PDB file of C-alpha atoms and ligand atoms in Angstrom:
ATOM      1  CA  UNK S   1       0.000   0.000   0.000  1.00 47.00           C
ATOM      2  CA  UNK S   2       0.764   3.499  -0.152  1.00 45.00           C
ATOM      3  CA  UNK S   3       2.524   4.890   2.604  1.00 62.00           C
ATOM      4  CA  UNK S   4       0.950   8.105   1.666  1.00 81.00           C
ATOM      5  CA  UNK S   5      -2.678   7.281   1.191  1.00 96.00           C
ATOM      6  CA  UNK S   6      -5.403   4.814   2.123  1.00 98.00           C
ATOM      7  CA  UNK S   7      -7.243   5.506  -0.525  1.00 98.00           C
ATOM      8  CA  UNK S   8      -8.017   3.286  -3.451  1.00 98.00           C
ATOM      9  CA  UNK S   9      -8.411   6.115  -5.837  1.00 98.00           C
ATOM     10  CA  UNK S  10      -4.753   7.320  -5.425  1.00 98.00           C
ATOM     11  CA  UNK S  11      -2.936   3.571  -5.486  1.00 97.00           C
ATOM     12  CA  UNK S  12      -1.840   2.088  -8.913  1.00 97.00           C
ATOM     13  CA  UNK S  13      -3.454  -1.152  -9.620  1.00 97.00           C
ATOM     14  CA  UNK S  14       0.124  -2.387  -8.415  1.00 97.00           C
ATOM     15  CA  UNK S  15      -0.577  -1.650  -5.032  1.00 96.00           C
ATOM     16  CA  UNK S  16      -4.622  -2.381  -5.309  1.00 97.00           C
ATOM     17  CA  UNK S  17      -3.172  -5.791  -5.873  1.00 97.00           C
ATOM     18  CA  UNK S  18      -0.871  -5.821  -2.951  1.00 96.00           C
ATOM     19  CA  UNK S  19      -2.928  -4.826  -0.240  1.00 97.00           C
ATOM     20  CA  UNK S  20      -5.722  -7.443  -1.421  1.00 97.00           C
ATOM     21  CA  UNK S  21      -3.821  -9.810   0.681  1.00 95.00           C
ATOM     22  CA  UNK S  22      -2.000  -7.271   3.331  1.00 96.00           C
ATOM     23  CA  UNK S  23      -4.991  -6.058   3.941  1.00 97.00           C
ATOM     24  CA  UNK S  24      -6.740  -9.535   4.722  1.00 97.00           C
ATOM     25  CA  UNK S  25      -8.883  -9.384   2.276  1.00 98.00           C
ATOM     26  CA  UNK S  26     -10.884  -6.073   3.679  1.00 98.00           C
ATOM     27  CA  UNK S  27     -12.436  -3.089   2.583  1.00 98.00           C
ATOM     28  CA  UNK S  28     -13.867  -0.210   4.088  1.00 98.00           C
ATOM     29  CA  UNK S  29     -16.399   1.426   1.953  1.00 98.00           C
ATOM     30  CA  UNK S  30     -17.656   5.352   2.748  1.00 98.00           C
ATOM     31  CA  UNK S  31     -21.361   6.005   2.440  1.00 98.00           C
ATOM     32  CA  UNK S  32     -22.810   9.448   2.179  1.00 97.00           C
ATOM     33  CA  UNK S  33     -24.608  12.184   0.746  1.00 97.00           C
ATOM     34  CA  UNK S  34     -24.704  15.445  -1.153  1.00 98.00           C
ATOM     35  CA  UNK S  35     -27.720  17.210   0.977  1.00 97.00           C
ATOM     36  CA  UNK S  36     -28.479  20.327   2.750  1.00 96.00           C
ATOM     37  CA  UNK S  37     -27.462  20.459   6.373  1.00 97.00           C
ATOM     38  CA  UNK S  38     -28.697  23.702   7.877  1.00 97.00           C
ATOM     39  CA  UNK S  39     -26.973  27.481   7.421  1.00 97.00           C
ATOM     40  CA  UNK S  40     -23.733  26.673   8.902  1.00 98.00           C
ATOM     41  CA  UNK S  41     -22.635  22.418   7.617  1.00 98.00           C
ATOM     42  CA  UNK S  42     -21.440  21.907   3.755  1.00 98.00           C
ATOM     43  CA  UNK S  43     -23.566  19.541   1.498  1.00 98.00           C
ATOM     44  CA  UNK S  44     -21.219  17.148   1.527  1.00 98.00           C
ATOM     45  CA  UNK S  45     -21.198  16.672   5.833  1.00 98.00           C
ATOM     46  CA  UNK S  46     -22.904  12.758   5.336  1.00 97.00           C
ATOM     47  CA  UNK S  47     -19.918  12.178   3.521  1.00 98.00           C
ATOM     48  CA  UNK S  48     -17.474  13.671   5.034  1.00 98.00           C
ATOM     49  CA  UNK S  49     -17.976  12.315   8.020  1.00 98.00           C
ATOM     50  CA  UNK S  50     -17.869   8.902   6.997  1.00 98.00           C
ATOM     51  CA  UNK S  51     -14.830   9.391   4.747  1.00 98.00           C
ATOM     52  CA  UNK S  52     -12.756  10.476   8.108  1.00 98.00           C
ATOM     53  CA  UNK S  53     -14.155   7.827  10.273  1.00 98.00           C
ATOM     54  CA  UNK S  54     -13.015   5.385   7.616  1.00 98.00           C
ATOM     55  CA  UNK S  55      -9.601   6.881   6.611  1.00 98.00           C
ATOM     56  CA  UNK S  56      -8.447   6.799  10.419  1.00 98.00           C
ATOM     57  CA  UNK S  57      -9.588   3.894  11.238  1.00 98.00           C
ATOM     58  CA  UNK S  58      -7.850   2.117   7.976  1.00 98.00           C
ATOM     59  CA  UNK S  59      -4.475   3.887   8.856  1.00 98.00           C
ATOM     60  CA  UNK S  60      -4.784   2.246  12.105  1.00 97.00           C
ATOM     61  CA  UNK S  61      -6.013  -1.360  10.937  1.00 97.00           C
ATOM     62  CA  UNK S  62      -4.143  -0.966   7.524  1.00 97.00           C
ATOM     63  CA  UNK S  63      -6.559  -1.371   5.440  1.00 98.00           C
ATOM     64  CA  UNK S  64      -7.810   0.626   2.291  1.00 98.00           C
ATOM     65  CA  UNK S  65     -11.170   2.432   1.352  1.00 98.00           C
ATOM     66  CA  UNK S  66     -12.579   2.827  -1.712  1.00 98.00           C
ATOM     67  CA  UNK S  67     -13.658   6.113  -3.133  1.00 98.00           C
ATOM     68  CA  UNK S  68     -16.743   7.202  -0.839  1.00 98.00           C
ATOM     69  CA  UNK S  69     -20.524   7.545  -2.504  1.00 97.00           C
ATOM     70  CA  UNK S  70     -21.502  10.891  -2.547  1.00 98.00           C
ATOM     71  CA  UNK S  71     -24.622  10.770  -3.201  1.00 96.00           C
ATOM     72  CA  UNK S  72     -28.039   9.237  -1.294  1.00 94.00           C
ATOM     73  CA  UNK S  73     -31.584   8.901  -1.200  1.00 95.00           C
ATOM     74  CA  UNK S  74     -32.474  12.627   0.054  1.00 94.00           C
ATOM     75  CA  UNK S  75     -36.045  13.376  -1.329  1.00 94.00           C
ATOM     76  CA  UNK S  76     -37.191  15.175   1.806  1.00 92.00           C
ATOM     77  CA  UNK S  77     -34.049  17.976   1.556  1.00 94.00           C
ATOM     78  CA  UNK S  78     -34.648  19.116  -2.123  1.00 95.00           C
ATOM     79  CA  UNK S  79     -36.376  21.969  -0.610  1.00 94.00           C
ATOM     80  CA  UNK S  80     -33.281  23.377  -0.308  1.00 96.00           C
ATOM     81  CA  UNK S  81     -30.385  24.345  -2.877  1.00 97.00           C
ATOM     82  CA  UNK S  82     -27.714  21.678  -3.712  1.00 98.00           C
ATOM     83  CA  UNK S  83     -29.771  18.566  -2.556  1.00 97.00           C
ATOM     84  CA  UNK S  84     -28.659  16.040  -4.775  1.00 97.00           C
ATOM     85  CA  UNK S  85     -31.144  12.506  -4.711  1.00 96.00           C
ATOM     86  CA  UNK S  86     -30.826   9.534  -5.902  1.00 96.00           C
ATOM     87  CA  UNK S  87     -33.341   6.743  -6.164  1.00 96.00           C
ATOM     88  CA  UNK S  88     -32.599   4.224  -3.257  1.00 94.00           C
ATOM     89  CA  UNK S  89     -33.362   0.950  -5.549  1.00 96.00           C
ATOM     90  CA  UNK S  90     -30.128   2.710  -7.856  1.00 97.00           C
ATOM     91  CA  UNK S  91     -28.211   3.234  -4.869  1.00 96.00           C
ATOM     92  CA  UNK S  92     -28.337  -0.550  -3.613  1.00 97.00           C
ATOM     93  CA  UNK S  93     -27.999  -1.604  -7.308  1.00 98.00           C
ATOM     94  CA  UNK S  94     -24.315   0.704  -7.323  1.00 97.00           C
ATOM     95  CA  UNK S  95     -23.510  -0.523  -3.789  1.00 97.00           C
ATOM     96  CA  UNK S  96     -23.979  -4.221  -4.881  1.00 98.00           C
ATOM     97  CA  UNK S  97     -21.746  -3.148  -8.302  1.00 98.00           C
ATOM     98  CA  UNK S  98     -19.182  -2.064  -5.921  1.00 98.00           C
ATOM     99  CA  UNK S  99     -18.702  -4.925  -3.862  1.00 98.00           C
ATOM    100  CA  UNK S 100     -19.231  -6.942  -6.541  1.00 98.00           C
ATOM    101  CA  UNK S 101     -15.994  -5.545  -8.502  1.00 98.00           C
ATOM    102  CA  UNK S 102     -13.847  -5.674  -5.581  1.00 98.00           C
ATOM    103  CA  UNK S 103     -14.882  -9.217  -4.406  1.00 98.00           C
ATOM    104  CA  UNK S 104     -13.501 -10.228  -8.239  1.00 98.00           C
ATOM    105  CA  UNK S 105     -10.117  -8.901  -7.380  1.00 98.00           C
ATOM    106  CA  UNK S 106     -10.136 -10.793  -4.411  1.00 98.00           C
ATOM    107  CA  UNK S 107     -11.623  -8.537  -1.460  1.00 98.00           C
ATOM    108  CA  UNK S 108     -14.041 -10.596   1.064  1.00 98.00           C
ATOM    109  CA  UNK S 109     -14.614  -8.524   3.706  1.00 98.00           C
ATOM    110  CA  UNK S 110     -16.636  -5.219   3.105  1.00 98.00           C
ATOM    111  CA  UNK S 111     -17.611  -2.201   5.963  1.00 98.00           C
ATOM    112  CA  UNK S 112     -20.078  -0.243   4.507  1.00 98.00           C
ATOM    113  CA  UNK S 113     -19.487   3.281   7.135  1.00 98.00           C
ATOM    114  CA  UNK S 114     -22.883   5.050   6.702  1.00 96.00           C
ATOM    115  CA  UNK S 115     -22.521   8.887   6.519  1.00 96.00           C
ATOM    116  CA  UNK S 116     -26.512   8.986   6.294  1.00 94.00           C
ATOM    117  CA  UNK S 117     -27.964   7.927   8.770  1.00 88.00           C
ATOM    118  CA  UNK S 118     -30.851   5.612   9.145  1.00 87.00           C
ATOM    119  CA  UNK S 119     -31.852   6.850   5.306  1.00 89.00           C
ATOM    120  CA  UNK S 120     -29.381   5.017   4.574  1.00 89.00           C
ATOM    121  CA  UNK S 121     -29.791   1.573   6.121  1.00 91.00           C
ATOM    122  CA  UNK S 122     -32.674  -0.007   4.405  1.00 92.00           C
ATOM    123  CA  UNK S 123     -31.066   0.072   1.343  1.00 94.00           C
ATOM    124  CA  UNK S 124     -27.401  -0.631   2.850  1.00 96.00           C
ATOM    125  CA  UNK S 125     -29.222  -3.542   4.309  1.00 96.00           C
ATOM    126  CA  UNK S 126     -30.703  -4.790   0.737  1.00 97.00           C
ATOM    127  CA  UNK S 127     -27.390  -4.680  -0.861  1.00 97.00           C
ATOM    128  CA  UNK S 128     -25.156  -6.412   1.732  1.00 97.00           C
ATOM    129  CA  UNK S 129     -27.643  -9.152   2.105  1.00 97.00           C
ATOM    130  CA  UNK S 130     -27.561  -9.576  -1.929  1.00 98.00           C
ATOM    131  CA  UNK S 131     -23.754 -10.011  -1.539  1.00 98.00           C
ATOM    132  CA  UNK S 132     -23.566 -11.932   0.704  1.00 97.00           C
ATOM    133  CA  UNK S 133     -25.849 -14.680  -0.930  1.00 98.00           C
ATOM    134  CA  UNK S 134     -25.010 -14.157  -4.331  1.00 98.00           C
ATOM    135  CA  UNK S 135     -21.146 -13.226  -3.731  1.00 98.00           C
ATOM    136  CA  UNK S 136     -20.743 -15.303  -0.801  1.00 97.00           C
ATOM    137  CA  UNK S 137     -18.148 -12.041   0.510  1.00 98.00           C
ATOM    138  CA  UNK S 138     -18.721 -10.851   4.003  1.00 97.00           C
ATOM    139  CA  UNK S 139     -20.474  -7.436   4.355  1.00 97.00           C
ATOM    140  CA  UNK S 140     -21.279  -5.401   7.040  1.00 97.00           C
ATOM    141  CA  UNK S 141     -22.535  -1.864   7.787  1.00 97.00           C
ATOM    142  CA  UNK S 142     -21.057   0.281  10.476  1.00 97.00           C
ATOM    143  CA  UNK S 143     -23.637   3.049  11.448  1.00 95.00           C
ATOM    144  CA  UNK S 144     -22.538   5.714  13.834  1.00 93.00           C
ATOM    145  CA  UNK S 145     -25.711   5.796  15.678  1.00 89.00           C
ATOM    146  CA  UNK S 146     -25.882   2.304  16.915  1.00 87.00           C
ATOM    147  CA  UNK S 147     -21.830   2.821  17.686  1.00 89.00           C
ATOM    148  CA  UNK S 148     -21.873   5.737  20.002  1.00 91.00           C
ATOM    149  CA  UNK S 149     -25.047   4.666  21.983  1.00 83.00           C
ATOM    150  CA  UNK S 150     -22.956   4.795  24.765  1.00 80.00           C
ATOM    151  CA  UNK S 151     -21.575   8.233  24.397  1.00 89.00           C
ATOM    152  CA  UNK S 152     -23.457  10.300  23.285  1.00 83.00           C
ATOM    153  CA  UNK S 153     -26.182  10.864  26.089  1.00 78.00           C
ATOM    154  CA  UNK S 154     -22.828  11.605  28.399  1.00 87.00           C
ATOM    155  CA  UNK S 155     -21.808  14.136  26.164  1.00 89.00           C
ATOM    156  CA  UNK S 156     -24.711  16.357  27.110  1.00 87.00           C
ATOM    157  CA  UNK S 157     -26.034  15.988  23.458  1.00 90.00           C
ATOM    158  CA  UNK S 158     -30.051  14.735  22.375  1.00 87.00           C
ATOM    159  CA  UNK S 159     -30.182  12.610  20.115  1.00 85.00           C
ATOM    160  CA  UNK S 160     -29.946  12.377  16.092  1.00 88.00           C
ATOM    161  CA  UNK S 161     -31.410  15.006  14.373  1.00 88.00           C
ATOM    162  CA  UNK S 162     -30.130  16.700  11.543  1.00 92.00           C
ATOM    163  CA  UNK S 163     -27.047  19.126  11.313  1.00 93.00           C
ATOM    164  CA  UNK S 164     -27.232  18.703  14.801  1.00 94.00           C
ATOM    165  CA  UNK S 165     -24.677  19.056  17.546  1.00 94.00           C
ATOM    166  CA  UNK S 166     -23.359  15.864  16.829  1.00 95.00           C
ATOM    167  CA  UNK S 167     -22.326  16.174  13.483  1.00 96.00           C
ATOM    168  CA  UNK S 168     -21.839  19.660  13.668  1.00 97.00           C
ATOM    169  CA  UNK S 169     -19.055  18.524  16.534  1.00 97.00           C
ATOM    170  CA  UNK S 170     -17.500  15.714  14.596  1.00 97.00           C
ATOM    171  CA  UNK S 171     -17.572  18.451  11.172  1.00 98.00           C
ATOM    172  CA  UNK S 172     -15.155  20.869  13.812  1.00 98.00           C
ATOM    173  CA  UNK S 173     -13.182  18.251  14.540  1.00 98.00           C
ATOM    174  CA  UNK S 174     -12.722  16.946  11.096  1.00 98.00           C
ATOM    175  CA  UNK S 175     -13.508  20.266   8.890  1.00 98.00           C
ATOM    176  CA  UNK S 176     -13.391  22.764  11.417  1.00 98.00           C
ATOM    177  CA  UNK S 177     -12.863  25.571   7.789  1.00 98.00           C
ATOM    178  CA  UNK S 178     -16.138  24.108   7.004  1.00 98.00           C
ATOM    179  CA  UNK S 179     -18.389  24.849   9.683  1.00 98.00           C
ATOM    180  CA  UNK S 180     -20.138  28.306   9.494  1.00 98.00           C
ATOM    181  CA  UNK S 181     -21.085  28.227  13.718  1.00 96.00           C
ATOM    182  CA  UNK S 182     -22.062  31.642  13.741  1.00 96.00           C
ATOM    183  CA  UNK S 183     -24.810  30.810  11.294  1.00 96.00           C
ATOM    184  CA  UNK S 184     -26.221  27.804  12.888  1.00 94.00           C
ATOM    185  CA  UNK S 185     -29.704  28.055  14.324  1.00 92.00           C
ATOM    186  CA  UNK S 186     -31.049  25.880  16.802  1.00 93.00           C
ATOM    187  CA  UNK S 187     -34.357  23.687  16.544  1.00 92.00           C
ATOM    188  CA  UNK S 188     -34.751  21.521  19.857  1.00 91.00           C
ATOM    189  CA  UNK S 189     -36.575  18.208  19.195  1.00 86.00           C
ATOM    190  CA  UNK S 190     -39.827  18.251  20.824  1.00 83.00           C
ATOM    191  CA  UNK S 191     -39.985  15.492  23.743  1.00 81.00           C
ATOM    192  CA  UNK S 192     -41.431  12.210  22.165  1.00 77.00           C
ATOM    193  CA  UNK S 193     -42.561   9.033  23.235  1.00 74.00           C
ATOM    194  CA  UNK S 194     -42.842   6.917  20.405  1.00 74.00           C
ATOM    195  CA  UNK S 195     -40.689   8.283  17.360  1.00 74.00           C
ATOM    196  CA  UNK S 196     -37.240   9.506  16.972  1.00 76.00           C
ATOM    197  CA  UNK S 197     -35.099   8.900  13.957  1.00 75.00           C
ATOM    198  CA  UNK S 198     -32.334   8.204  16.394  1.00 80.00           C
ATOM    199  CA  UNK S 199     -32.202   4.315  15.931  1.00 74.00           C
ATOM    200  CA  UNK S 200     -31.083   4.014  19.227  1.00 75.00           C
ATOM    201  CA  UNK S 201     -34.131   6.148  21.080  1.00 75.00           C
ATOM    202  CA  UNK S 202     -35.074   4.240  24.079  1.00 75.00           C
ATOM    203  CA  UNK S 203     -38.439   4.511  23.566  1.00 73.00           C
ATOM    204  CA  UNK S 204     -40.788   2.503  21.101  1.00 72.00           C
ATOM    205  CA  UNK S 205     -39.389   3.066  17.379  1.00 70.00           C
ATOM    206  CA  UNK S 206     -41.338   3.253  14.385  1.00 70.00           C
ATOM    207  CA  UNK S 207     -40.128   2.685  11.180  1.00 76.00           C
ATOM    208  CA  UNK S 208     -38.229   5.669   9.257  1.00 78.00           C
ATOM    209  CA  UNK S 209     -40.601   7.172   6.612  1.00 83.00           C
ATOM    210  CA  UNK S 210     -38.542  10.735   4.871  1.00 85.00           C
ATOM    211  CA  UNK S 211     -40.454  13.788   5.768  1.00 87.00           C
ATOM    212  CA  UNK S 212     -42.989  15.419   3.162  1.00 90.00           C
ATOM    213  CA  UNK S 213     -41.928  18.481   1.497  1.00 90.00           C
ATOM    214  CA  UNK S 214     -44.105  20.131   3.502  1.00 91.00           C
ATOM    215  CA  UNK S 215     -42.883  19.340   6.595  1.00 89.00           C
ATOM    216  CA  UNK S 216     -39.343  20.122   5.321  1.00 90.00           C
ATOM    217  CA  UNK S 217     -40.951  23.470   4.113  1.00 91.00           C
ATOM    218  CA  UNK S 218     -41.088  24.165   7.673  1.00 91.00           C
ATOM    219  CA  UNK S 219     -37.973  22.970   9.114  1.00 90.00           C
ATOM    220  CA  UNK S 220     -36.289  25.059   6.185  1.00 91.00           C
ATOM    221  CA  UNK S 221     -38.507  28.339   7.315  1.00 92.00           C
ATOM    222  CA  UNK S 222     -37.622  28.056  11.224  1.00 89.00           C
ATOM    223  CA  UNK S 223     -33.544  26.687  11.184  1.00 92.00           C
ATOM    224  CA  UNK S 224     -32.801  26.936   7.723  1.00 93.00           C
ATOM    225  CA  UNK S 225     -33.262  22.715   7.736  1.00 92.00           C
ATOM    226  CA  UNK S 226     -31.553  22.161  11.150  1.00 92.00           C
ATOM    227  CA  UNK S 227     -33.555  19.704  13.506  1.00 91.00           C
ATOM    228  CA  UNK S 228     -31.512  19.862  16.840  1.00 93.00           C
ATOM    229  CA  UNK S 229     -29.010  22.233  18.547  1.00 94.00           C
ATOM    230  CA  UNK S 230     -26.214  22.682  16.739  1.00 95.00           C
ATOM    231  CA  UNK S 231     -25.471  25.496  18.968  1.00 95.00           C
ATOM    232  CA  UNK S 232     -24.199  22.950  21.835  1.00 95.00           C
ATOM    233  CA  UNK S 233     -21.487  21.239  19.304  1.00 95.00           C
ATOM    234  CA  UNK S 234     -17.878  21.552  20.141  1.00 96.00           C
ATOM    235  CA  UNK S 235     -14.672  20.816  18.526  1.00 97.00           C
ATOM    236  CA  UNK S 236     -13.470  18.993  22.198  1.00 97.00           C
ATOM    237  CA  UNK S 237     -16.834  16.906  21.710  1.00 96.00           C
ATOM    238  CA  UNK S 238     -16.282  16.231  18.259  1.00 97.00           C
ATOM    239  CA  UNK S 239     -13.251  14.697  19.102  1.00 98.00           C
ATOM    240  CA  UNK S 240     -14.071  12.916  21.427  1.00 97.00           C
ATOM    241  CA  UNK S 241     -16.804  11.273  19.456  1.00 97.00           C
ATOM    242  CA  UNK S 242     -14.971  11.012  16.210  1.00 98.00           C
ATOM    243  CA  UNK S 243     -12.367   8.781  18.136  1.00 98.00           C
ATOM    244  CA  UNK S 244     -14.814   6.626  19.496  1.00 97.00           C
ATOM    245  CA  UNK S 245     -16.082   6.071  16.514  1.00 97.00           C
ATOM    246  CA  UNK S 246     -12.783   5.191  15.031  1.00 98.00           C
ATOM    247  CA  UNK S 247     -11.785   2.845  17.899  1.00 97.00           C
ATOM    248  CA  UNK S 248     -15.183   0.782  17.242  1.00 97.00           C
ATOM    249  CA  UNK S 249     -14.498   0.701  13.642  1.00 98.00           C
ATOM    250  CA  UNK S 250     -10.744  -0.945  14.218  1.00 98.00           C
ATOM    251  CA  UNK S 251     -12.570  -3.217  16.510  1.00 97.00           C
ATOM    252  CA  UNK S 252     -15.343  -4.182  13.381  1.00 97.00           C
ATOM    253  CA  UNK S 253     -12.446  -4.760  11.411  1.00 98.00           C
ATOM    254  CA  UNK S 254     -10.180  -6.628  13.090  1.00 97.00           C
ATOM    255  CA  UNK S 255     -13.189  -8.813  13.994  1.00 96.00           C
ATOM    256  CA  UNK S 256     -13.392  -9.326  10.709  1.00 95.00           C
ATOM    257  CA  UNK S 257     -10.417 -10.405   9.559  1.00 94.00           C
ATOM    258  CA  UNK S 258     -10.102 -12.870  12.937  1.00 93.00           C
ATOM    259  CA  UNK S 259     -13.140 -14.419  10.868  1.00 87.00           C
ATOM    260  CA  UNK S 260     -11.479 -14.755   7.827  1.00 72.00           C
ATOM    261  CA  UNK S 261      -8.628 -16.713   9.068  1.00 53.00           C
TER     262      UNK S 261
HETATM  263 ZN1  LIG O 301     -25.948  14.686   8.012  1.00 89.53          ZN
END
């Protein structure tokens, strides 16, 4: 591999080769989106996000990542400028497409990091399963949520929202030239007892439906598309959170590749 880079994109198919084996046969693979997120995050946040989670955590483990997706299934944000969508049935097609090309060269074990949230999952979910029983490669999908249960309640943070204090955080950690704070605008989630998109609320979870445009409408008119309080995010925090993260995903990995052996 490239002592420089982890990232496929900027190895020669030299060095793809090599770390096929070096790597044990592993792959991390960053899912995102292009999507509003509020006055003060870039478009690109989902993505980010999960491409810096993954690129420490490979430098660590030594494995590589392929080039991150940076694009999702965001029909509820194209109230707002720069909201790119894509079809979800496309999205696990070109998930599937991925894996499927790497497994040829010899890659078996796939972390899908998801930038997006639980938008993301279902699909994530339809496309590792297909690999796995058509491909007979070992996928999984490392969501951020489910792996900082733990922390974030001590952190003094609610839970996920969007453009919230939590990514906002990890984005001042990770892109701190990125993040407009001055511009961010809270909107506190009202207290709920049966729904929260958080996937790890402790209270009874339905199943994630997008909002309507009209209830986007609104979110856009009173935060500028912000559903939480950005205002509480810290770079200390962000930290903090960003290496948990990428001490969990070293952990997925190696688990992995124990598997594989
Ligand atoms: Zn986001």
């Amino acid at each position: 591999m490239s002592e420089s880079s982890v990232w496929l994109q900027d190895m020669t198919w030299e060095e793809a080769g090599q770390i096929i084996e070096q790597s044990g046969k592993t792959i991390l693979i960053p899912v995102g989106s292009t999507e509003q997120h509020g006055y003060h995050l870039p478009l690109g946040t989902d993505t980010m996000v999960a491409a810096a989670v993954a690129e420490d955590a490979a430098k660590k483990a030594r494995v590589p990542v392929a080039p991150p997706l940076w694009f999702g299934w965001s029909p509820h944000h194209m109230v707002l400028p720069g909201t790119i969508t894509v079809r979800p049935e496309l999205l696990a097609e070109l998930c599937f497409d991925i894996i499927s090309s790497l497994s040829r060269h010899g890659f078996e074990n796939f972390v899908l990091i998801n930038g997006h949230r639980i938008v993301n999952i279902t699909w994530l979910q339809i496309a590792a399963e297909r690999a796995k029983r058509e491909l007979g490669v070992h996928p999984v999908i490392f969501d951020p949520a489910y792996m900082s249960k733990s922390l974030t309640a001590s952190m003094g943070w609610g839970s996920v929202g969007h453009a919230e204090e939590i990514e906002t955080s990890q984005m001042m950690h990770c892109h701190p030239d990125l993040v407009k704070i001055d511009r961010a605008v809270d909107h506190p989630h009202r207290a709920v007892n049966l729904y929260s998109v958080d996937p790890s609320f402790e209270g009874d979870t339905l199943c994630y439906v997008p909002s309507s445009p009209d209830e986007m409408k609104a979110l856009a008119e009173s935060s500028g598309g912000t559903a939480g309080e950005p205002t509480k995010a810290s770079e200390k925090g962000g930290k903090i959170y960003h290496n948990h993260l990428v001490t969990r995903l070293v952990e997925v990995i190696r688990d992995l590749q124990a598997k594989g052996n």
